[in-house]
Amino acid sequence: MPRIRQLPPQVVTKIAAGEVIERPASVVKELLENSVDAGATRIDVELEQGGTELIRVADDGCGIAADDLPLAFASHATSKLETADDLFRVVTMGFRGEALAAIGGVAKVLLQSRPPDQPTGAELRCDGGELSAVRPWGGSPGTRVEVRHLFFNVPARKKFLKSVATELGHVCETITRLALANPGLHLTLKHNGKLVYEVPASAALPDRVALFFGGEVRDKLYEIDSGPGPVRLTGLIADPACDRGNPKLQYLFVNGRWFRDRSLGHALQEAYRGLLMTGRYAVGFLFLTVPPDSVDVNVHPTKAEVRFRENSLVYSLVRATVKARLLRENLVPKLQAPVDETGDRGPETGPTWDLRPPARPVTAGLFSPRREAAERAVPPWATAAVGGEPARAAGLVPTVQAEPRDPEPAPPVEPPPTAGPSPAARPAEPAFPLPPLSSGTALQVHDAYLVLETPDGMLVIDQHALHERILYEQLRRRVREGKLEVQRLLIPEPIDLPAEQAAAVLEARDALAELGLEVSDFGGNTVLLSSYPTLLSRRPPHEVLRGVIDHLVTKDRPPAKEALLDHLLATMACKAAVKAGDRLTPEEIAHLLHLRQLAEDSHHCPHGRPTSLLFSRQELDRQFRRI
Ligand code: ADP
Ligand code: MG
């Protein structure tokens, strides 16, 4: 019979550390939170080797009294709580008093601190739990913590650390969250001596968004504010056009603390319902302010989750506030009943092919200026000859530079160049009258679907899905045969990325090279793109690269190479294919239909959605009660 033993303190510390400290980013998170609690206005973070060798965090906060230094490393020692009741009105980031103890138990830590009102400071070392004596320290006011050789005494844990790039990525994410939550805070991050981020105190939230996620996101933001109340939601949401392939750009904060919450992520998605395709995610930075006693922040070891006293109230507030804001931009789903003030969705009407008038009065959303403008757009026949720019840009219509090994027969003649792309310059008369509707050609409707007659009935093709399929097959074939034609850029293109993405791109360098995307490290968070597949020729190269990044950063561990290649092919095809909304010229339509016949599987896009629907003659006859 095994006997029960009290575990020695070092083991207890390691167990506790196991919950809180998983990787360098966890250390950075705890140290940053301590600095914020100390009232710091500037925090500098330095890392070596993704933080596995060294993490140094220096702040200008309130410091620690020399006598208290040893206590800082003791478990359950904190200056932030006094009574158990305080646990239910936490206003600081930390409160459990276990972070420094945990870090000190699994690394070699040097803690140096000087309260601003003291002439000198003091320092103390903690090596795997062993404390040194307190010594004087002559640094400037504030606190510096140096953490070296993380997990030096826990080899099992060390083995779980990922590559430098991955660990750096996690740290960047931690810094991003903290920087978004603390406007007015000056933050810097250096990695191996190179500056990765510098967030000035003056950078407001939109500037911070731009800094971490790029100017394209910043330019599409709408401010939200639910107005004063016991629970208040403020922040920024992005236009649906800014959607992503994963929910990573959905940031939630409560009382300045980042947290994750599937239900609130769902509330955000619900607010965008009808504005995003399936599998696409909204971008939003949501800040909740609630009375401290109405949220429990002590429910998760790393405080990554919280519990609201009134969960459903918060859910409705998020959904309604975001939805109302989208409505103000006239961004309501086109096939849904109008949204009422509370933000609740009206009865599900679905796509109405019965032509009865809608049951509810139609409001702004359905007849918005934007929509009217769209409806007043130049009719298809007027632009048939010139509207195909996007399609040509995507390489749908082969040009003289088409690859010599192209298995497709001679390309159709490209229409003559026309006036500039501005709608005003478009000729009113069709230069290429639409050919009669017959097999081999098709009618484009809503700039999205091609309708054509087949011997069995009527076929409706999703132009994007089909083109995506065709490009995907061409790319895959050429990659397999090692014949992918690659175009070298005369001047390699520097592409600025969020640090985490830059790291992921460089890590997937080999797989990307097989796809003709050659990338190299340009320093900072910039990668240099020096080639791209000719097949995707006229889509801007950086756009093709950005298109594949989403996938690289979704998965925690790097995906298997085959799966990665396949996914990247599909993503590249998707990025480069004509979109719904692209007007096609008759030549482009004919070419697309021709390629369709050569495709191995012309029925499904690479994501498995159908590319076409057949309405059989019989079905039509039956619907019209002919039989
Ligand atoms: P907690 O943050 O939960 O209190 P920690 O182990 O992280 O626990 O820190 C223990 C104590 O050390 C804190 O309560 C605080 O008093 C002090 N401390 C830690 N870091 C700093 C810092 N950067 N500036 C000032 N005081 C600090
Ligand atoms: Mg702490």
Coordinates of N, CA and C in Angstrom, one line a residue, residues 231-428:
V231 N -22.4 47.9 -17.1 CA -21.5 47.2 -18.0 C -21.4 48.1 -19.3
R232 N -20.2 48.4 -19.6 CA -20.0 49.2 -20.8 C -19.0 48.6 -21.8
L233 N -19.4 48.6 -23.0 CA -18.5 48.1 -24.1 C -18.0 49.2 -25.0
T234 N -16.7 49.3 -25.1 CA -16.1 50.3 -26.0 C -15.1 49.5 -26.9
G235 N -14.6 50.2 -27.9 CA -13.5 49.5 -28.7 C -13.7 49.8 -30.1
L236 N -13.1 48.9 -30.9 CA -13.1 49.0 -32.4 C -13.5 47.7 -33.0
I237 N -14.3 47.9 -34.1 CA -14.6 46.7 -34.9 C -14.2 47.0 -36.3
A238 N -13.9 46.0 -37.1 CA -13.5 46.2 -38.5 C -14.6 45.9 -39.4
D239 N -14.5 46.6 -40.6 CA -15.5 46.3 -41.7 C -15.4 44.9 -42.1
P240 N -16.5 44.3 -42.5 CA -16.5 42.9 -42.9 C -15.5 42.6 -44.0
A241 N -15.2 43.6 -44.8 CA -14.2 43.4 -45.9 C -12.8 43.0 -45.3
C242 N -12.7 43.3 -44.0 CA -11.4 43.0 -43.4 C -11.4 41.6 -42.7
D243 N -12.3 40.8 -43.1 CA -12.4 39.5 -42.4 C -11.2 38.6 -42.5
R244 N -11.1 37.6 -41.6 CA -9.9 36.8 -41.5 C -10.3 35.3 -41.6
G245 N -9.3 34.5 -41.8 CA -9.6 33.0 -41.9 C -9.6 32.4 -40.5
N246 N -9.2 33.1 -39.5 CA -9.3 32.6 -38.1 C -9.7 33.7 -37.1
P247 N -10.1 33.3 -35.9 CA -10.6 34.4 -35.0 C -9.5 35.1 -34.2
K248 N -8.2 35.0 -34.7 CA -7.1 35.6 -33.9 C -7.2 37.1 -33.7
L249 N -7.9 37.8 -34.6 CA -8.0 39.2 -34.4 C -9.3 39.6 -33.7
Q250 N -9.7 38.7 -32.9 CA -10.9 39.1 -32.0 C -10.3 39.2 -30.6
Y251 N -10.1 40.4 -30.1 CA -9.5 40.6 -28.8 C -10.6 41.1 -27.8
L252 N -10.6 40.4 -26.7 CA -11.5 40.8 -25.6 C -10.8 41.2 -24.4
F253 N -11.2 42.3 -23.7 CA -10.6 42.7 -22.5 C -11.7 43.1 -21.5
V254 N -11.5 42.7 -20.3 CA -12.4 43.2 -19.2 C -11.6 43.9 -18.2
N255 N -12.0 45.1 -17.9 CA -11.3 46.0 -16.9 C -9.8 46.0 -17.2
G256 N -9.4 46.1 -18.4 CA -8.0 46.2 -18.8 C -7.2 44.8 -18.9
R257 N -7.9 43.7 -18.7 CA -7.3 42.4 -18.7 C -7.7 41.7 -19.9
W258 N -6.8 41.1 -20.7 CA -7.2 40.3 -21.8 C -7.8 39.0 -21.3
F259 N -8.8 38.5 -22.0 CA -9.3 37.2 -21.7 C -9.8 36.6 -23.0
R260 N -10.0 35.2 -22.9 CA -10.7 34.6 -24.1 C -12.0 34.1 -23.6
D261 N -13.0 34.1 -24.5 CA -14.3 33.6 -24.2 C -15.0 33.2 -25.5
R262 N -15.3 32.0 -25.5 CA -15.9 31.5 -26.8 C -17.3 32.1 -27.0
S263 N -18.0 32.2 -25.9 CA -19.4 32.7 -26.0 C -19.4 34.2 -26.5
L264 N -18.4 35.0 -26.1 CA -18.4 36.4 -26.5 C -17.9 36.5 -28.0
G265 N -17.0 35.5 -28.3 CA -16.5 35.5 -29.7 C -17.7 35.1 -30.6
H266 N -18.6 34.3 -30.1 CA -19.8 33.9 -30.8 C -20.7 35.1 -31.0
A267 N -20.8 35.9 -29.9 CA -21.7 37.1 -29.9 C -21.2 38.1 -31.0
L268 N -19.9 38.2 -31.1 CA -19.3 39.1 -32.1 C -19.7 38.6 -33.5
Q269 N -19.4 37.3 -33.7 CA -19.7 36.6 -35.0 C -21.2 36.8 -35.3
E270 N -22.1 36.6 -34.3 CA -23.5 36.8 -34.6 C -23.9 38.2 -35.1
A271 N -23.2 39.2 -34.5 CA -23.4 40.5 -35.0 C -23.1 40.7 -36.4
Y272 N -22.2 39.9 -36.9 CA -21.7 40.0 -38.3 C -22.5 39.0 -39.2
R273 N -23.4 38.3 -38.6 CA -24.1 37.3 -39.4 C -24.7 37.8 -40.7
G274 N -24.4 37.1 -41.7 CA -24.9 37.5 -43.1 C -23.9 38.4 -43.8
L275 N -22.9 38.9 -43.1 CA -21.9 39.8 -43.7 C -20.6 39.1 -44.0
L276 N -20.5 37.9 -43.4 CA -19.2 37.1 -43.6 C -19.6 35.7 -44.2
M277 N -18.7 35.2 -45.0 CA -18.9 33.9 -45.5 C -18.6 32.9 -44.4
T278 N -19.1 31.7 -44.6 CA -18.8 30.7 -43.6 C -17.3 30.5 -43.5
G279 N -16.8 30.3 -42.3 CA -15.4 30.0 -42.2 C -14.6 31.3 -42.1
R280 N -15.2 32.5 -42.2 CA -14.5 33.8 -42.1 C -14.9 34.4 -40.7
Y281 N -13.9 35.2 -40.2 CA -14.1 35.7 -38.9 C -13.9 37.2 -38.9
A282 N -14.8 37.8 -38.0 CA -14.7 39.3 -37.9 C -13.4 39.7 -37.1
V283 N -13.1 41.0 -37.3 CA -12.0 41.5 -36.5 C -12.5 42.5 -35.6
G284 N -12.2 42.4 -34.3 CA -12.7 43.3 -33.3 C -11.8 43.4 -32.1
F285 N -11.8 44.6 -31.5 CA -11.1 44.8 -30.2 C -12.1 45.4 -29.2
L286 N -12.5 44.5 -28.4 CA -13.7 44.8 -27.5 C -13.2 45.0 -26.0
F287 N -13.6 46.1 -25.5 CA -13.2 46.4 -24.1 C -14.4 46.6 -23.2
L288 N -14.5 45.7 -22.2 CA -15.6 45.7 -21.3 C -15.2 46.4 -20.0
T289 N -16.0 47.2 -19.5 CA -15.8 47.8 -18.2 C -16.9 47.4 -17.3
V290 N -16.6 46.7 -16.2 CA -17.7 46.2 -15.4 C -17.3 46.4 -13.9
P291 N -18.2 46.5 -13.0 CA -17.8 46.6 -11.6 C -17.0 45.4 -11.2
P292 N -15.8 45.6 -10.5 CA -14.9 44.5 -10.2 C -15.6 43.3 -9.5
D293 N -16.7 43.6 -8.8 CA -17.3 42.5 -8.1 C -18.3 41.7 -9.0
S294 N -18.4 42.1 -10.3 CA -19.4 41.4 -11.1 C -18.6 40.5 -12.1
V295 N -17.3 40.3 -11.9 CA -16.6 39.4 -12.7 C -15.6 38.7 -11.8
D296 N -15.5 37.4 -12.0 CA -14.6 36.6 -11.2 C -13.4 36.3 -12.1
V297 N -12.2 36.8 -11.7 CA -11.0 36.7 -12.5 C -10.1 35.5 -11.9
N298 N -10.7 34.8 -10.9 CA -9.9 33.8 -10.3 C -10.3 32.4 -10.7
V299 N -10.6 32.2 -11.9 CA -11.2 30.9 -12.3 C -10.3 30.1 -13.2
H300 N -9.1 30.6 -13.5 CA -8.2 30.0 -14.5 C -6.8 30.2 -14.0
P301 N -5.9 29.1 -14.1 CA -4.6 29.2 -13.6 C -3.8 30.4 -14.2
T302 N -3.9 30.7 -15.5 CA -3.2 31.8 -16.0 C -4.1 33.0 -16.2
K303 N -5.3 33.0 -15.6 CA -6.2 34.1 -15.7 C -6.6 34.4 -17.1
A304 N -6.6 33.4 -18.0 CA -6.9 33.6 -19.4 C -8.5 33.6 -19.6
E305 N -9.2 33.1 -18.6 CA -10.6 33.1 -18.7 C -11.2 33.8 -17.4
V306 N -12.4 34.3 -17.6 CA -13.1 35.0 -16.4 C -14.5 34.5 -16.4
R307 N -15.2 34.8 -15.3 CA -16.6 34.4 -15.3 C -17.4 35.6 -14.9
F308 N -18.4 36.0 -15.7 CA -19.2 37.1 -15.5 C -20.4 36.7 -14.6
R309 N -20.8 37.6 -13.7 CA -22.0 37.3 -12.9 C -23.2 37.2 -13.9
E310 N -23.3 38.1 -14.8 CA -24.4 38.1 -15.7 C -24.0 37.9 -17.1
N311 N -23.7 36.6 -17.4 CA -23.1 36.3 -18.7 C -24.0 36.7 -19.9
S312 N -25.3 36.4 -19.7 CA -26.1 36.6 -20.9 C -26.3 38.1 -21.2
L313 N -26.2 38.9 -20.1 CA -26.3 40.4 -20.3 C -25.1 40.8 -21.1
V314 N -23.9 40.3 -20.8 CA -22.7 40.8 -21.5 C -22.8 40.3 -22.9
Y315 N -23.3 39.1 -23.1 CA -23.4 38.5 -24.5 C -24.3 39.4 -25.3
S316 N -25.5 39.8 -24.8 CA -26.4 40.6 -25.6 C -25.8 42.0 -25.8
L317 N -25.1 42.5 -24.8 CA -24.5 43.8 -25.0 C -23.5 43.8 -26.2
V318 N -22.7 42.8 -26.2 CA -21.7 42.7 -27.3 C -22.4 42.6 -28.6
R319 N -23.3 41.7 -28.7 CA -24.0 41.5 -30.0 C -24.7 42.7 -30.5
A320 N -25.5 43.3 -29.5 CA -26.4 44.4 -29.9 C -25.5 45.6 -30.3
T321 N -24.5 45.9 -29.5 CA -23.7 47.1 -29.8 C -23.0 47.0 -31.1
V322 N -22.4 45.8 -31.4 CA -21.7 45.7 -32.6 C -22.6 45.7 -33.8
K323 N -23.7 45.1 -33.6 CA -24.7 45.0 -34.7 C -25.3 46.4 -35.0
A324 N -25.6 47.1 -34.0 CA -26.1 48.5 -34.2 C -25.1 49.3 -35.0
R325 N -23.8 49.1 -34.6 CA -22.7 49.9 -35.3 C -22.6 49.6 -36.7
L326 N -22.7 48.3 -37.0 CA -22.6 47.8 -38.4 C -23.8 48.4 -39.2
L327 N -25.0 48.4 -38.5 CA -26.2 48.9 -39.2 C -26.0 50.4 -39.5
R328 N -25.3 51.1 -38.7 CA -25.1 52.5 -39.0 C -24.3 52.7 -40.3
E329 N -23.5 51.7 -40.5 CA -22.7 51.7 -41.8 C -23.4 51.1 -42.9
N330 N -24.7 50.8 -42.7 CA -25.5 50.2 -43.7 C -25.0 48.8 -44.1
L331 N -24.3 48.2 -43.2 CA -23.7 46.9 -43.5 C -24.6 45.8 -43.0
V332 N -25.9 45.8 -43.4 CA -26.8 44.8 -42.9 C -26.8 43.7 -43.9
P333 N -27.1 42.5 -43.5 CA -27.2 41.3 -44.4 C -28.3 41.6 -45.4
K334 N -28.0 41.3 -46.6 CA -28.9 41.7 -47.7 C -30.1 40.7 -47.7
L335 N -30.0 39.5 -47.2 CA -31.1 38.6 -47.3 C -31.8 38.4 -46.0
Q336 N -31.6 39.3 -45.1 CA -32.3 39.2 -43.8 C -33.2 40.3 -43.6
A337 N -34.2 40.0 -42.7 CA -35.1 41.1 -42.3 C -34.2 42.2 -41.6
P338 N -34.7 43.4 -41.6 CA -34.0 44.5 -41.0 C -33.8 44.2 -39.5
V339 N -32.8 44.8 -39.0 CA -32.5 44.6 -37.5 C -33.2 45.7 -36.7
D340 N -33.8 45.3 -35.6 CA -34.4 46.3 -34.8 C -33.4 46.9 -33.8
E341 N -33.9 47.9 -33.0 CA -33.0 48.7 -32.2 C -32.2 47.8 -31.2
T342 N -32.9 46.8 -30.7 CA -32.2 46.0 -29.7 C -31.1 45.2 -30.3
G343 N -31.1 45.2 -31.6 CA -30.0 44.4 -32.3 C -30.4 43.0 -32.5
D344 N -31.7 42.7 -32.1 CA -32.1 41.3 -32.3 C -32.4 41.0 -33.8
R345 N -32.1 39.9 -34.2 CA -32.4 39.5 -35.6 C -33.9 39.3 -35.7
G346 N -34.5 39.8 -36.8 CA -35.9 39.6 -37.0 C -36.1 38.1 -37.4
P347 N -37.3 37.8 -37.7 CA -37.6 36.4 -38.1 C -36.8 36.0 -39.3
E348 N -36.3 34.8 -39.3 CA -35.5 34.3 -40.4 C -36.3 34.3 -41.7
T349 N -35.9 35.1 -42.7 CA -36.7 35.1 -43.9 C -36.1 34.2 -45.0
G350 N -34.8 34.2 -44.9 CA -34.1 33.3 -45.9 C -34.2 34.0 -47.2
P351 N -33.5 33.4 -48.2 CA -33.5 34.0 -49.5 C -35.0 33.9 -50.1
T352 N -35.6 34.9 -50.4 CA -37.0 34.8 -50.8 C -37.1 34.7 -52.3
W353 N -37.4 33.5 -52.8 CA -37.7 33.4 -54.2 C -39.2 33.5 -54.4
D354 N -40.0 33.4 -53.3 CA -41.4 33.8 -53.5 C -41.4 35.3 -53.5
L355 N -42.1 35.9 -54.4 CA -41.9 37.4 -54.6 C -42.9 38.2 -53.8
R356 N -43.4 37.7 -52.7 CA -44.3 38.5 -51.9 C -43.5 39.6 -51.2
P357 N -44.1 40.8 -51.0 CA -43.4 41.8 -50.3 C -43.0 41.4 -48.9
P358 N -41.9 42.0 -48.4 CA -41.5 41.6 -47.0 C -42.5 42.0 -46.0
A359 N -42.6 41.1 -44.9 CA -43.7 41.3 -43.9 C -43.4 42.6 -43.1
R360 N -42.1 42.9 -42.9 CA -41.9 44.1 -42.1 C -41.5 45.3 -43.0
P361 N -41.7 46.5 -42.5 CA -41.3 47.6 -43.3 C -39.8 47.6 -43.6
V362 N -39.4 47.9 -44.8 CA -38.0 47.8 -45.1 C -37.4 49.1 -44.7
T363 N -36.3 49.0 -44.0 CA -35.6 50.2 -43.5 C -34.2 50.4 -44.1
A364 N -33.6 51.4 -43.6 CA -32.3 51.9 -44.2 C -31.4 50.8 -44.8
G365 N -31.3 49.7 -44.0 CA -30.3 48.7 -44.4 C -30.6 48.2 -45.8
L366 N -31.8 47.9 -46.2 CA -32.1 47.3 -47.4 C -32.0 48.3 -48.6
F367 N -32.4 49.5 -48.3 CA -32.3 50.5 -49.4 C -31.3 51.6 -49.0
S368 N -30.2 51.2 -48.6 CA -29.2 52.1 -48.2 C -28.6 52.9 -49.4
P369 N -28.0 54.0 -49.2 CA -27.4 54.7 -50.3 C -26.4 53.8 -51.0
R370 N -25.7 53.1 -50.2 CA -24.6 52.2 -50.8 C -25.2 51.2 -51.8
R371 N -26.4 50.7 -51.3 CA -27.0 49.6 -52.1 C -27.6 50.2 -53.3
E372 N -28.2 51.4 -53.2 CA -28.8 52.1 -54.3 C -27.7 52.3 -55.4
A373 N -26.6 52.8 -54.9 CA -25.5 53.1 -55.8 C -25.1 51.8 -56.5
A374 N -25.1 50.7 -55.8 CA -24.7 49.5 -56.4 C -25.7 49.1 -57.5
E375 N -27.0 49.4 -57.2 CA -28.0 49.0 -58.1 C -28.0 49.9 -59.3
R376 N -27.5 51.2 -59.1 CA -27.5 52.1 -60.2 C -26.2 51.8 -61.1
A377 N -25.4 50.9 -60.7 CA -24.1 50.6 -61.4 C -24.4 50.3 -62.9
V378 N -23.4 50.6 -63.6 CA -23.5 50.4 -65.1 C -24.0 49.0 -65.4
P379 N -24.9 48.9 -66.3 CA -25.4 47.5 -66.6 C -24.3 46.7 -67.2
P380 N -24.5 45.4 -67.1 CA -23.4 44.5 -67.6 C -23.0 44.7 -69.0
W381 N -24.0 44.9 -69.9 CA -23.7 45.0 -71.3 C -22.8 46.2 -71.6
A382 N -23.0 47.3 -70.8 CA -22.3 48.5 -71.0 C -20.8 48.4 -70.8
T383 N -20.4 47.4 -69.9 CA -19.0 47.3 -69.5 C -18.4 46.0 -69.9
A384 N -19.2 45.2 -70.7 CA -18.7 43.9 -70.9 C -17.3 43.8 -71.4
A385 N -16.9 44.9 -72.2 CA -15.6 44.8 -72.7 C -14.5 45.2 -71.8
V386 N -14.9 46.0 -70.8 CA -13.8 46.6 -70.0 C -13.8 46.2 -68.5
G387 N -14.8 45.5 -68.2 CA -14.9 45.2 -66.7 C -14.1 44.0 -66.3
G388 N -13.3 43.5 -67.2 CA -12.6 42.2 -66.8 C -11.2 42.4 -66.2
E389 N -10.9 43.6 -65.8 CA -9.6 43.8 -65.3 C -9.2 42.9 -64.2
P390 N -10.1 42.7 -63.2 CA -9.7 41.7 -62.1 C -9.4 40.3 -62.6
A391 N -10.2 39.9 -63.6 CA -10.0 38.6 -64.1 C -8.6 38.5 -64.8
R392 N -8.3 39.5 -65.5 CA -7.0 39.4 -66.2 C -5.9 39.5 -65.2
A393 N -6.2 40.4 -64.2 CA -5.1 40.5 -63.1 C -4.9 39.2 -62.5
A394 N -5.9 38.4 -62.5 CA -5.7 37.1 -61.8 C -5.1 36.0 -62.8
G395 N -4.8 36.4 -64.0 CA -4.2 35.5 -64.9 C -5.2 34.6 -65.5
L396 N -6.5 34.9 -65.4 CA -7.5 34.0 -66.0 C -7.3 34.0 -67.5
V397 N -7.2 35.2 -68.1 CA -7.0 35.2 -69.5 C -5.5 35.2 -69.8
P398 N -5.1 34.1 -70.4 CA -3.6 34.0 -70.6 C -3.2 35.1 -71.5
T399 N -2.0 35.6 -71.3 CA -1.5 36.7 -72.2 C -0.3 36.2 -72.9
V400 N 0.3 37.0 -73.7 CA 1.5 36.5 -74.4 C 2.6 35.9 -73.5
Q401 N 2.6 36.4 -72.2 CA 3.6 35.8 -71.4 C 3.2 34.5 -70.7
A402 N 2.1 33.9 -71.2 CA 1.7 32.7 -70.6 C 2.8 31.7 -70.7
E403 N 2.8 30.7 -69.7 CA 4.0 29.8 -69.7 C 4.0 28.9 -70.9
P404 N 5.2 28.6 -71.4 CA 5.3 27.8 -72.6 C 4.7 26.4 -72.4
R405 N 4.9 25.9 -71.2 CA 4.4 24.5 -71.0 C 2.9 24.4 -70.7
D406 N 2.3 25.5 -70.8 CA 0.9 25.6 -70.5 C 0.1 24.5 -71.3
P407 N -0.5 23.5 -70.7 CA -1.2 22.5 -71.4 C -2.4 23.0 -72.2
E408 N -2.9 24.1 -71.8 CA -4.1 24.6 -72.5 C -3.8 25.0 -73.9
P409 N -4.8 24.9 -74.8 CA -4.6 25.3 -76.2 C -4.4 26.8 -76.3
A410 N -4.1 27.3 -77.5 CA -3.8 28.7 -77.7 C -4.9 29.6 -77.0
P411 N -4.4 30.6 -76.4 CA -5.3 31.5 -75.7 C -6.1 32.3 -76.6
P412 N -7.3 32.7 -76.2 CA -8.0 33.6 -77.0 C -7.3 35.0 -77.0
V413 N -7.7 35.7 -78.0 CA -7.0 37.1 -78.1 C -7.5 37.9 -77.0
E414 N -6.6 38.6 -76.4 CA -7.0 39.5 -75.3 C -7.7 40.8 -75.9
P415 N -8.8 41.2 -75.3 CA -9.5 42.4 -75.8 C -8.5 43.6 -75.8
P416 N -8.7 44.5 -76.7 CA -7.8 45.6 -76.8 C -7.8 46.4 -75.5
P417 N -6.7 47.1 -75.1 CA -6.7 47.9 -73.9 C -7.8 49.0 -74.0
T418 N -8.4 49.3 -73.0 CA -9.4 50.3 -73.0 C -9.0 51.5 -72.1
A419 N -9.9 52.4 -72.0 CA -9.7 53.6 -71.2 C -9.4 53.2 -69.8
G420 N -9.0 54.1 -68.9 CA -8.7 53.8 -67.5 C -9.8 53.1 -66.8
P421 N -9.5 52.6 -65.6 CA -10.5 51.8 -64.9 C -11.7 52.6 -64.3
S422 N -11.6 54.0 -64.3 CA -12.7 54.7 -63.7 C -14.0 54.5 -64.4
P423 N -15.1 54.3 -63.6 CA -16.4 54.0 -64.3 C -16.8 55.1 -65.2
A424 N -16.4 56.4 -64.9 CA -16.8 57.4 -65.8 C -16.2 57.3 -67.2
A425 N -15.1 56.6 -67.3 CA -14.4 56.5 -68.6 C -15.0 55.4 -69.4
R426 N -15.9 54.6 -68.8 CA -16.3 53.4 -69.5 C -17.2 53.8 -70.7
P427 N -17.1 53.2 -71.8 CA -17.9 53.5 -72.9 C -19.3 53.1 -72.7
A428 N -20.3 53.8 -73.1 CA -21.7 53.4 -72.9 C -22.1 52.3 -73.8

